[in-house]
Short mmCIF file of C-alpha atoms in Angstrom, two decimals:
data_model
loop_
_atom_site.label_atom_id
_atom_site.label_comp_id
_atom_site.label_asym_id
_atom_site.label_seq_id
_atom_site.Cartn_x
_atom_site.Cartn_y
_atom_site.Cartn_z
CA UNK N 1 0.00 0.00 0.00
CA UNK N 2 1.40 3.37 -1.03
CA UNK N 3 1.91 6.47 1.10
CA UNK N 4 -0.98 8.34 -0.51
CA UNK N 5 -3.38 5.41 -0.03
CA UNK N 6 -2.55 5.29 3.68
CA UNK N 7 -3.17 9.04 3.89
CA UNK N 8 -6.49 8.51 2.10
CA UNK N 9 -7.59 5.89 4.64
CA UNK N 10 -6.59 8.09 7.60
CA UNK N 11 -8.35 11.16 6.17
CA UNK N 12 -11.49 9.12 5.42
CA UNK N 13 -11.56 7.88 9.02
CA UNK N 14 -11.24 11.46 10.29
CA UNK N 15 -14.11 12.66 8.11
CA UNK N 16 -16.38 9.78 9.13
CA UNK N 17 -15.63 10.47 12.79
CA UNK N 18 -16.34 14.19 12.41
CA UNK N 19 -19.65 13.67 10.64
CA UNK N 20 -20.65 11.04 13.22
CA UNK N 21 -19.78 13.05 16.33
CA UNK N 22 -20.75 16.50 15.01
CA UNK N 23 -23.72 15.67 12.82
CA UNK N 24 -25.85 18.51 14.19
CA UNK N 25 -23.12 21.04 13.42
CA UNK N 26 -22.05 19.77 10.01
CA UNK N 27 -25.51 18.85 8.67
CA UNK N 28 -27.59 21.91 9.36
CA UNK N 29 -28.78 25.12 7.78
CA UNK N 30 -25.55 26.99 8.44
CA UNK N 31 -22.50 28.34 6.66
CA UNK N 32 -20.14 25.77 8.21
CA UNK N 33 -22.45 23.00 7.00
CA UNK N 34 -22.51 24.38 3.46
CA UNK N 35 -18.71 24.69 3.55
CA UNK N 36 -18.19 21.08 4.64
CA UNK N 37 -20.88 19.48 2.47
CA UNK N 38 -19.83 21.33 -0.68
CA UNK N 39 -16.18 20.39 -0.07
CA UNK N 40 -17.20 16.81 0.71
CA UNK N 41 -19.05 16.36 -2.59
CA UNK N 42 -16.79 18.33 -4.91
CA UNK N 43 -13.32 18.07 -3.28
CA UNK N 44 -12.91 15.50 -0.50
CA UNK N 45 -14.36 12.44 -2.25
CA UNK N 46 -12.30 13.04 -5.35
CA UNK N 47 -9.00 13.77 -3.63
CA UNK N 48 -9.44 10.67 -1.43
CA UNK N 49 -10.18 8.47 -4.45
CA UNK N 50 -7.34 9.72 -6.63
CA UNK N 51 -4.61 7.54 -5.04
CA UNK N 52 -6.74 4.48 -5.82
CA UNK N 53 -8.04 5.34 -9.31
CA UNK N 54 -4.92 7.14 -10.57
CA UNK N 55 -4.00 4.31 -13.03
CA UNK N 56 -7.19 4.84 -15.07
CA UNK N 57 -7.18 8.65 -14.88
CA UNK N 58 -6.00 10.47 -17.95
CA UNK N 59 -7.15 7.65 -20.21
CA UNK N 60 -9.85 7.14 -22.83
CA UNK N 61 -12.30 4.39 -21.89
CA UNK N 62 -14.53 2.47 -24.31
CA UNK N 63 -18.15 2.04 -23.19
CA UNK N 64 -20.57 -0.67 -24.34
CA UNK N 65 -20.84 -2.57 -27.56
CA UNK N 66 -20.58 0.60 -29.62
CA UNK N 67 -17.20 1.30 -28.00
CA UNK N 68 -18.15 4.85 -27.11
CA UNK N 69 -14.95 6.61 -26.04
CA UNK N 70 -15.14 8.80 -22.95
CA UNK N 71 -12.41 11.09 -21.68
CA UNK N 72 -11.39 10.95 -18.00
CA UNK N 73 -9.23 14.09 -17.86
CA UNK N 74 -6.96 12.93 -20.66
CA UNK N 75 -5.30 16.37 -20.83
CA UNK N 76 -3.84 16.01 -17.31
CA UNK N 77 -0.50 14.13 -17.05
CA UNK N 78 -1.25 12.11 -13.92
CA UNK N 79 1.96 10.14 -14.44
CA UNK N 80 3.90 13.30 -13.45
CA UNK N 81 2.45 13.43 -9.93
CA UNK N 82 4.27 11.60 -7.17
CA UNK N 83 2.86 9.86 -4.11
CA UNK N 84 3.92 12.86 -2.05
CA UNK N 85 1.85 15.13 -4.30
CA UNK N 86 -1.29 13.06 -3.67
CA UNK N 87 -0.58 13.05 0.06
CA UNK N 88 -0.10 16.82 0.09
CA UNK N 89 -3.35 17.25 -1.80
CA UNK N 90 -5.18 15.30 0.91
CA UNK N 91 -3.51 17.31 3.68
CA UNK N 92 -4.28 20.64 1.99
CA UNK N 93 -7.98 19.88 1.57
CA UNK N 94 -9.08 17.57 4.37
CA UNK N 95 -6.50 18.87 6.85
CA UNK N 96 -7.37 22.46 6.02
CA UNK N 97 -11.07 21.78 6.57
CA UNK N 98 -10.29 20.30 10.00
CA UNK N 99 -8.42 23.49 10.92
CA UNK N 100 -11.42 25.52 9.70
CA UNK N 101 -13.76 23.49 11.92
CA UNK N 102 -11.50 23.81 14.97
CA UNK N 103 -11.24 27.56 14.44
CA UNK N 104 -15.02 27.79 13.96
CA UNK N 105 -15.76 26.00 17.24
CA UNK N 106 -13.10 27.98 19.12
CA UNK N 107 -14.50 31.24 17.81
CA UNK N 108 -18.00 30.28 18.94
CA UNK N 109 -16.65 29.40 22.39
CA UNK N 110 -14.54 32.53 22.82
CA UNK N 111 -16.74 35.15 21.12
CA UNK N 112 -20.06 33.58 22.05
CA UNK N 113 -22.68 31.87 19.94
CA UNK N 114 -26.42 31.41 19.74
CA UNK N 115 -28.31 28.34 18.62
CA UNK N 116 -30.02 28.20 15.26
CA UNK N 117 -33.81 27.90 15.43
CA UNK N 118 -35.08 26.99 12.00
CA UNK N 119 -38.63 27.14 10.79
CA UNK N 120 -38.78 23.34 10.97
CA UNK N 121 -38.98 23.44 14.76
CA UNK N 122 -42.28 22.82 16.54
CA UNK N 123 -42.22 25.88 18.76
CA UNK N 124 -42.25 28.89 16.42
CA UNK N 125 -44.60 28.69 13.46
CA UNK N 126 -45.61 32.20 12.45
CA UNK N 127 -48.42 32.70 9.95
CA UNK N 128 -47.03 35.99 8.71
CA UNK N 129 -43.82 37.06 7.07
CA UNK N 130 -41.92 40.33 7.19
CA UNK N 131 -41.47 42.50 4.11
CA UNK N 132 -38.39 44.50 5.06
CA UNK N 133 -37.47 45.89 1.65
CA UNK N 134 -38.36 48.87 -0.52
CA UNK N 135 -40.67 47.32 -3.09
CA UNK N 136 -40.65 50.33 -5.43
CA UNK N 137 -36.85 50.49 -5.19
CA UNK N 138 -36.68 46.75 -5.90
CA UNK N 139 -38.74 47.10 -9.09
CA UNK N 140 -36.80 50.12 -10.30
CA UNK N 141 -33.28 48.78 -9.67
CA UNK N 142 -34.07 45.27 -10.88
CA UNK N 143 -35.59 46.65 -14.08
CA UNK N 144 -32.58 48.91 -14.62
CA UNK N 145 -30.14 46.02 -14.13
CA UNK N 146 -32.10 43.81 -16.50
CA UNK N 147 -32.11 46.59 -19.09
CA UNK N 148 -28.34 47.05 -18.76
CA UNK N 149 -27.84 43.28 -19.13
CA UNK N 150 -29.95 43.35 -22.30
CA UNK N 151 -27.90 46.24 -23.71
CA UNK N 152 -24.63 44.44 -22.95
CA UNK N 153 -26.06 41.27 -24.49
CA UNK N 154 -26.62 43.03 -27.81
CA UNK N 155 -22.84 43.32 -28.14
CA UNK N 156 -22.54 39.54 -27.98
CA UNK N 157 -25.17 38.62 -30.58
CA UNK N 158 -22.50 37.15 -32.83
CA UNK N 159 -21.05 35.05 -30.01
CA UNK N 160 -24.51 33.81 -29.01
CA UNK N 161 -25.36 32.85 -32.58
CA UNK N 162 -22.02 31.13 -33.16
CA UNK N 163 -22.18 29.23 -29.86
CA UNK N 164 -25.79 28.08 -30.34
CA UNK N 165 -25.68 27.15 -34.01
CA UNK N 166 -22.14 25.94 -34.56
CA UNK N 167 -21.30 24.91 -31.00
CA UNK N 168 -24.50 23.24 -29.73
CA UNK N 169 -26.53 22.35 -32.83
CA UNK N 170 -23.54 21.12 -34.84
CA UNK N 171 -21.73 19.59 -31.86
CA UNK N 172 -18.55 21.68 -32.03
CA UNK N 173 -17.09 22.09 -28.47
CA UNK N 174 -14.32 24.56 -29.51
CA UNK N 175 -17.01 26.93 -30.82
CA UNK N 176 -18.74 26.79 -27.42
CA UNK N 177 -15.47 27.59 -25.65
CA UNK N 178 -14.87 30.53 -28.00
CA UNK N 179 -18.37 31.86 -27.32
CA UNK N 180 -17.86 31.45 -23.57
CA UNK N 181 -14.62 33.43 -23.68
CA UNK N 182 -16.13 36.24 -25.76
CA UNK N 183 -19.14 36.55 -23.46
CA UNK N 184 -16.89 36.42 -20.38
CA UNK N 185 -14.63 39.23 -21.56
CA UNK N 186 -17.14 41.85 -20.36
CA UNK N 187 -16.93 41.84 -16.55
CA UNK N 188 -20.04 43.99 -16.15
CA UNK N 189 -22.06 41.53 -18.22
CA UNK N 190 -20.71 38.59 -16.26
CA UNK N 191 -21.51 40.30 -12.96
CA UNK N 192 -25.06 41.10 -14.06
CA UNK N 193 -25.72 37.65 -15.53
CA UNK N 194 -24.18 35.52 -12.79
CA UNK N 195 -24.84 37.57 -9.64
CA UNK N 196 -27.03 40.66 -9.67
CA UNK N 197 -29.91 39.62 -11.96
CA UNK N 198 -30.24 36.17 -10.29
CA UNK N 199 -30.29 37.85 -6.85
CA UNK N 200 -33.09 40.23 -7.83
CA UNK N 201 -34.92 37.36 -9.52
CA UNK N 202 -34.98 35.32 -6.29
CA UNK N 203 -36.07 38.35 -4.21
CA UNK N 204 -38.90 39.11 -6.65
CA UNK N 205 -39.96 35.48 -6.70
CA UNK N 206 -40.03 35.24 -2.89
CA UNK N 207 -41.95 38.50 -2.63
CA UNK N 208 -44.50 37.23 -5.13
CA UNK N 209 -44.83 33.91 -3.31
CA UNK N 210 -45.28 35.61 0.06
CA UNK N 211 -48.12 37.78 -1.26
CA UNK N 212 -50.36 35.59 -3.44
CA UNK N 213 -52.64 38.46 -4.36
CA UNK N 214 -49.89 40.79 -5.53
CA UNK N 215 -50.94 42.73 -8.64
CA UNK N 216 -47.57 42.42 -10.40
CA UNK N 217 -47.35 38.63 -10.53
CA UNK N 218 -46.27 38.76 -14.18
CA UNK N 219 -43.09 40.71 -13.50
CA UNK N 220 -41.32 38.14 -11.23
CA UNK N 221 -42.12 35.36 -13.72
CA UNK N 222 -40.77 37.31 -16.67
CA UNK N 223 -37.71 38.32 -14.65
CA UNK N 224 -37.13 34.68 -13.69
CA UNK N 225 -37.22 33.59 -17.34
CA UNK N 226 -34.82 36.41 -18.27
CA UNK N 227 -32.40 35.39 -15.51
CA UNK N 228 -32.43 31.76 -16.69
CA UNK N 229 -31.86 32.87 -20.30
CA UNK N 230 -28.86 35.00 -19.29
CA UNK N 231 -27.40 32.08 -17.34
CA UNK N 232 -27.82 29.73 -20.30
CA UNK N 233 -26.14 32.22 -22.62
CA UNK N 234 -22.99 32.18 -20.51
CA UNK N 235 -22.37 28.73 -22.07
CA UNK N 236 -21.46 27.34 -18.65
CA UNK N 237 -23.06 24.42 -16.83
CA UNK N 238 -22.61 25.45 -13.21
CA UNK N 239 -24.43 28.84 -12.98
CA UNK N 240 -27.86 27.63 -14.07
CA UNK N 241 -27.72 24.48 -11.92
CA UNK N 242 -26.69 26.45 -8.84
CA UNK N 243 -29.40 29.05 -9.50
CA UNK N 244 -32.11 26.38 -9.71
CA UNK N 245 -30.93 24.90 -6.41
CA UNK N 246 -30.90 28.32 -4.71
CA UNK N 247 -34.41 29.09 -5.99
CA UNK N 248 -35.72 25.73 -4.78
CA UNK N 249 -34.30 25.95 -1.25
CA UNK N 250 -35.23 29.62 -0.81
CA UNK N 251 -38.82 28.81 -1.80
CA UNK N 252 -38.87 25.89 0.61
CA UNK N 253 -37.63 28.07 3.46
CA UNK N 254 -40.34 30.61 2.68
CA UNK N 255 -43.05 27.93 2.65
CA UNK N 256 -41.67 26.54 5.89
CA UNK N 257 -41.99 29.99 7.47
CA UNK N 258 -45.59 30.17 6.28
CA UNK N 259 -46.52 26.78 7.71
CA UNK N 260 -48.78 26.57 10.76
CA UNK N 261 -48.07 22.89 11.49
CA UNK N 262 -46.95 22.44 15.08
CA UNK N 263 -47.00 18.66 15.45
CA UNK N 264 -44.44 16.31 14.00
CA UNK N 265 -45.66 15.01 10.66
CA UNK N 266 -43.75 11.97 9.44
CA UNK N 267 -45.57 11.90 6.09
CA UNK N 268 -44.67 15.53 5.44
CA UNK N 269 -41.03 14.86 6.33
CA UNK N 270 -40.90 11.87 3.99
CA UNK N 271 -42.44 13.92 1.18
CA UNK N 272 -39.77 16.58 1.66
CA UNK N 273 -36.99 14.02 1.48
CA UNK N 274 -38.49 12.45 -1.64
CA UNK N 275 -38.72 15.89 -3.23
CA UNK N 276 -35.07 16.55 -2.28
CA UNK N 277 -33.97 13.34 -3.97
CA UNK N 278 -36.05 14.16 -7.05
CA UNK N 279 -34.55 17.66 -7.25
CA UNK N 280 -30.99 16.31 -6.93
CA UNK N 281 -31.74 13.74 -9.60
CA UNK N 282 -33.21 16.46 -11.81
CA UNK N 283 -30.13 18.64 -11.35
CA UNK N 284 -27.90 15.72 -12.34
CA UNK N 285 -30.13 15.25 -15.37
CA UNK N 286 -29.57 18.90 -16.28
CA UNK N 287 -25.82 18.33 -16.00
CA UNK N 288 -26.12 15.41 -18.42
CA UNK N 289 -28.15 17.54 -20.85
CA UNK N 290 -25.41 20.17 -20.76
CA UNK N 291 -22.80 17.54 -21.60
CA UNK N 292 -24.94 16.33 -24.49
CA UNK N 293 -25.29 19.89 -25.76
CA UNK N 294 -21.70 21.02 -25.12
CA UNK N 295 -19.85 17.92 -26.40
CA UNK N 296 -19.87 15.19 -29.03
CA UNK N 297 -20.96 12.46 -26.62
CA UNK N 298 -23.89 10.49 -28.03
CA UNK N 299 -23.63 12.03 -31.52
CA UNK N 300 -21.49 9.42 -33.26
CA UNK N 301 -24.02 6.67 -33.79
CA UNK N 302 -23.83 5.09 -30.32
CA UNK N 303 -26.78 3.22 -28.90
CA UNK N 304 -29.07 5.15 -26.54
CA UNK N 305 -28.05 3.00 -23.56
CA UNK N 306 -24.32 3.40 -24.23
CA UNK N 307 -24.72 7.15 -24.78
CA UNK N 308 -26.70 7.70 -21.55
CA UNK N 309 -24.38 5.47 -19.52
CA UNK N 310 -21.26 7.10 -20.92
CA UNK N 311 -22.54 10.64 -20.38
CA UNK N 312 -23.54 9.74 -16.80
CA UNK N 313 -19.96 8.52 -16.15
CA UNK N 314 -18.51 11.69 -17.65
CA UNK N 315 -20.83 13.95 -15.63
CA UNK N 316 -20.16 12.02 -12.42
CA UNK N 317 -16.40 12.09 -12.93
CA UNK N 318 -16.47 15.85 -13.50
CA UNK N 319 -18.47 16.40 -10.32
CA UNK N 320 -16.16 14.24 -8.19
CA UNK N 321 -12.72 14.95 -9.69
CA UNK N 322 -12.82 18.35 -11.43
CA UNK N 323 -12.29 20.36 -8.23
CA UNK N 324 -10.27 17.67 -6.44
CA UNK N 325 -7.49 17.30 -9.03
CA UNK N 326 -6.21 20.92 -8.67
CA UNK N 327 -5.23 20.13 -5.07
CA UNK N 328 -2.70 17.61 -6.36
CA UNK N 329 -1.67 19.90 -9.23
CA UNK N 330 -0.92 22.83 -6.89
CA UNK N 331 0.94 20.53 -4.48
CA UNK N 332 3.15 19.44 -7.37
CA UNK N 333 3.57 22.86 -9.00
CA UNK N 334 4.40 24.96 -5.92
CA UNK N 335 7.21 25.42 -5.11
CA UNK N 336 8.84 22.77 -7.34
CA UNK N 337 8.01 24.39 -10.69
CA UNK N 338 7.29 27.98 -9.66
CA UNK N 339 7.37 30.05 -6.48
CA UNK N 340 4.41 30.94 -4.30
CA UNK N 341 2.58 33.94 -5.74
CA UNK N 342 1.20 35.76 -2.68
CA UNK N 343 -1.38 38.40 -3.66
CA UNK N 344 -0.11 38.79 -7.22
CA UNK N 345 -2.98 36.71 -8.64
CA UNK N 346 -5.60 39.28 -7.57
CA UNK N 347 -6.58 41.43 -10.54
CA UNK N 348 -7.83 44.36 -8.45
CA UNK N 349 -4.52 44.60 -6.59
CA UNK N 350 -2.55 44.45 -9.84
CA UNK N 351 -4.53 47.41 -11.20
CA UNK N 352 -4.16 49.46 -8.02
CA UNK N 353 -0.46 48.82 -7.40
CA UNK N 354 0.60 48.50 -11.04
CA UNK N 355 2.19 45.04 -11.09
CA UNK N 356 1.58 42.26 -13.60
CA UNK N 357 -1.12 39.83 -12.51
CA UNK N 358 -0.01 36.23 -12.04
CA UNK N 359 -2.60 33.96 -13.69
CA UNK N 360 -2.09 30.91 -11.48
CA UNK N 361 -5.01 28.83 -12.76
CA UNK N 362 -4.06 29.43 -16.40
CA UNK N 363 -0.37 28.71 -15.76
CA UNK N 364 -1.08 25.37 -14.09
CA UNK N 365 -3.65 24.43 -16.72
CA UNK N 366 -1.10 25.11 -19.47
CA UNK N 367 1.57 23.18 -17.56
CA UNK N 368 -0.75 20.17 -17.43
CA UNK N 369 -1.35 20.23 -21.17
CA UNK N 370 -4.45 22.42 -21.36
CA UNK N 371 -4.93 24.90 -24.17
CA UNK N 372 -6.18 28.41 -23.53
CA UNK N 373 -8.18 27.74 -20.38
CA UNK N 374 -7.85 27.58 -16.64
CA UNK N 375 -8.59 25.33 -13.70
CA UNK N 376 -10.78 25.92 -10.67
CA UNK N 377 -9.22 25.61 -7.24
CA UNK N 378 -10.76 25.81 -3.77
CA UNK N 379 -9.86 28.51 -1.25
CA UNK N 380 -7.80 26.17 0.94
CA UNK N 381 -5.52 25.11 -1.92
CA UNK N 382 -5.28 28.68 -3.24
CA UNK N 383 -3.93 29.84 0.13
CA UNK N 384 -1.20 27.22 -0.11
CA UNK N 385 -0.34 28.31 -3.64
CA UNK N 386 -0.04 31.90 -2.47
CA UNK N 387 1.70 31.58 0.88
CA UNK N 388 2.92 27.97 1.33
CA UNK N 389 1.89 25.90 4.34
CA UNK N 390 2.19 28.85 6.75
CA UNK N 391 -0.32 30.94 4.85
CA UNK N 392 -2.52 27.88 4.36
CA UNK N 393 -2.71 27.25 8.13
CA UNK N 394 -3.28 30.92 9.01
CA UNK N 395 -5.87 31.31 6.25
CA UNK N 396 -7.76 28.22 7.42
CA UNK N 397 -8.00 29.73 10.91
CA UNK N 398 -9.32 33.00 9.48
CA UNK N 399 -11.91 31.17 7.38
CA UNK N 400 -13.18 29.38 10.48
CA UNK N 401 -13.59 32.71 12.30
CA UNK N 402 -15.30 34.23 9.26
CA UNK N 403 -17.79 31.36 8.99
CA UNK N 404 -18.47 31.54 12.73
CA UNK N 405 -19.36 35.24 12.58
CA UNK N 406 -21.36 34.74 9.39
CA UNK N 407 -23.44 32.03 11.05
CA UNK N 408 -24.14 34.24 14.05
CA UNK N 409 -25.28 37.03 11.73
CA UNK N 410 -27.53 34.65 9.75
CA UNK N 411 -29.03 33.24 12.95
CA UNK N 412 -30.01 36.72 14.13
CA UNK N 413 -31.27 37.48 10.63
CA UNK N 414 -33.41 34.33 10.46
CA UNK N 415 -35.50 35.50 13.44
CA UNK N 416 -36.99 38.24 11.28
CA UNK N 417 -38.83 35.71 9.07
CA UNK N 418 -38.58 38.15 6.18
CA UNK N 419 -38.32 37.97 2.40
CA UNK N 420 -34.97 39.74 2.35
CA UNK N 421 -33.48 37.64 5.16
CA UNK N 422 -34.31 34.42 3.29
CA UNK N 423 -32.77 35.77 0.07
CA UNK N 424 -29.63 37.01 1.84
CA UNK N 425 -29.23 33.68 3.66
CA UNK N 426 -29.58 31.74 0.40
CA UNK N 427 -26.97 33.83 -1.41
CA UNK N 428 -24.66 33.83 1.61
CA UNK N 429 -24.71 30.04 1.42
CA UNK N 430 -24.07 30.32 -2.33
CA UNK N 431 -20.97 32.41 -1.62
CA UNK N 432 -19.73 29.83 0.90
CA UNK N 433 -20.30 27.11 -1.71
CA UNK N 434 -18.10 29.00 -4.17
CA UNK N 435 -15.21 28.69 -1.74
CA UNK N 436 -15.00 25.05 -2.85
CA UNK N 437 -13.89 26.20 -6.31
CA UNK N 438 -12.50 29.72 -6.00
CA UNK N 439 -10.20 31.84 -3.86
CA UNK N 440 -11.66 34.07 -1.18
CA UNK N 441 -11.08 37.18 -3.31
CA UNK N 442 -12.76 35.67 -6.38
CA UNK N 443 -15.65 34.63 -4.16
CA UNK N 444 -16.07 38.15 -2.82
CA UNK N 445 -15.90 39.95 -6.17
CA UNK N 446 -16.16 37.72 -9.22
CA UNK N 447 -18.75 35.38 -7.71
CA UNK N 448 -20.73 38.21 -6.17
CA UNK N 449 -20.55 37.93 -2.37
CA UNK N 450 -19.89 41.66 -1.91
CA UNK N 451 -22.49 42.52 -4.54
CA UNK N 452 -25.12 40.39 -2.81
CA UNK N 453 -24.46 42.27 0.43
CA UNK N 454 -24.61 45.63 -1.36
CA UNK N 455 -27.93 44.78 -3.03
CA UNK N 456 -29.33 43.69 0.34
CA UNK N 457 -28.29 46.99 1.95
CA UNK N 458 -29.87 48.98 -0.88
CA UNK N 459 -33.19 47.14 -0.61
CA UNK N 460 -33.43 46.97 3.18
CA UNK N 461 -35.87 49.11 5.13
CA UNK N 462 -37.57 48.96 8.53
CA UNK N 463 -39.59 45.77 8.88
CA UNK N 464 -43.35 45.64 8.49
CA UNK N 465 -45.44 42.59 9.28
CA UNK N 466 -47.63 41.44 6.45
CA UNK N 467 -50.23 38.72 6.78
CA UNK N 468 -49.54 36.21 4.03
CA UNK N 469 -52.76 34.22 4.44
CA UNK N 470 -55.58 34.94 2.05
CA UNK N 471 -58.21 37.09 3.75
CA UNK N 472 -61.59 35.42 4.12
CA UNK N 473 -64.88 37.24 3.93
CA UNK N 474 -66.58 37.43 7.32
CA UNK N 475 -69.42 34.96 7.71
CA UNK N 476 -72.60 35.45 9.71
CA UNK N 477 -71.38 33.48 12.77
CA UNK N 478 -68.14 35.47 12.73
CA UNK N 479 -70.07 38.76 12.61
CA UNK N 480 -72.34 37.66 15.46
CA UNK N 481 -69.35 36.56 17.50
CA UNK N 482 -67.68 39.91 16.90
CA UNK N 483 -70.81 41.78 17.98
CA UNK N 484 -71.15 39.70 21.16
CA UNK N 485 -67.55 40.36 22.04
CA UNK N 486 -68.07 44.10 21.47
CA UNK N 487 -71.18 44.17 23.64
CA UNK N 488 -69.38 42.27 26.41
CA UNK N 489 -66.51 44.75 26.37
CA UNK N 490 -68.96 47.70 26.51
CA UNK N 491 -70.84 46.18 29.44
CA UNK N 492 -67.68 45.44 31.35
CA UNK N 493 -66.50 49.01 30.89
CA UNK N 494 -69.78 50.37 32.28
#
């Protein structure tokens, strides 16, 4: 048994122990839970499997009788990586997450913490929700942002047409990549399409769902369709899938806040879990559809069974290994091939201080045989690439403190039972999820964390309680009861 396989077994045992002993902390509606679960699915499983499946990685595999050829990261030279590289990758990811958790718990103990009371508890079941946002301001700003996105989109008509016709309809992946690059060159368009418009879309949708009789029900629906269209036209798989998940969970949290059920309902709980499984299965189906549209899989005369099975393997391998492999790549590349880059990979800093930006993801992608692209790397590994093991350890401690304070803020926010608090919580969790595939600075700016906070501040106003239940017309017994109560109060006063 190799060194990396032993490290994989030890790290797996640590993770199983943590999730067993701290299930209530790590599987909850909280930022630390989102951090661990997103890293578990997209980073930990892959980096722990790599020492065992490394011989078949980087190869083409034939599927079924039609010999459909699928690509398991053939552009990455896995033969270059040593056992020490795989071990370092495990330490950087799983070990860093353990430091984050220890820092999180220590911060809660030292700075104080309060317990999360979700709407699924039996004690607090309000029948009203708070509208703590400027509705007129919401409609004006959201409409302005959508208009600006439409104006920016007119500049990319050629890229959209080329990507849809040549890339998707004719099955030409390089054309899709070219369209993605051209659309992504405009940072304002990317920010509007990936962050701001989806945020306003969710707020509008929640507002409409919280007030069934609202007179502008058409606007949130049209805005939702426009947001989905903008996400599709980025020619990326992740943004639309993540947006659908955010919309689903935010709607569920709203409905949970509206529920008046106080007793434990096993049938309702089972229905929720079945719906969760169906949604996850549907999201995986969307991933497969994207791979059908964005690649040549299933277009070369393969049988339907072989095509579906092969595409499922490709989609599953990308989910498990795409964000796990960069941990090993960074462990190999720094400092053996190049030195640690510090803050030089931050574009904003390079513009302010006038130095040349170090494109770490593009450099490593090119080193591993990629052409004109980049790789995605989680925050923990990025801190190692920038500042070696010392910066990685210090950064992991800071992330734990940050998640601790974020959870305390979200807990206090959740007590408001408001439209804006649900939206902010959903997009705060989205930002924490992005830490599994981006640095902390890219998460704050490029993936919209700071912009979500700014939009929330702009929309916020003093809370006002609004009854979300449909008003019923008073019946005769109700009127009589009201009159009797009024007469009794008058008599008692006399």
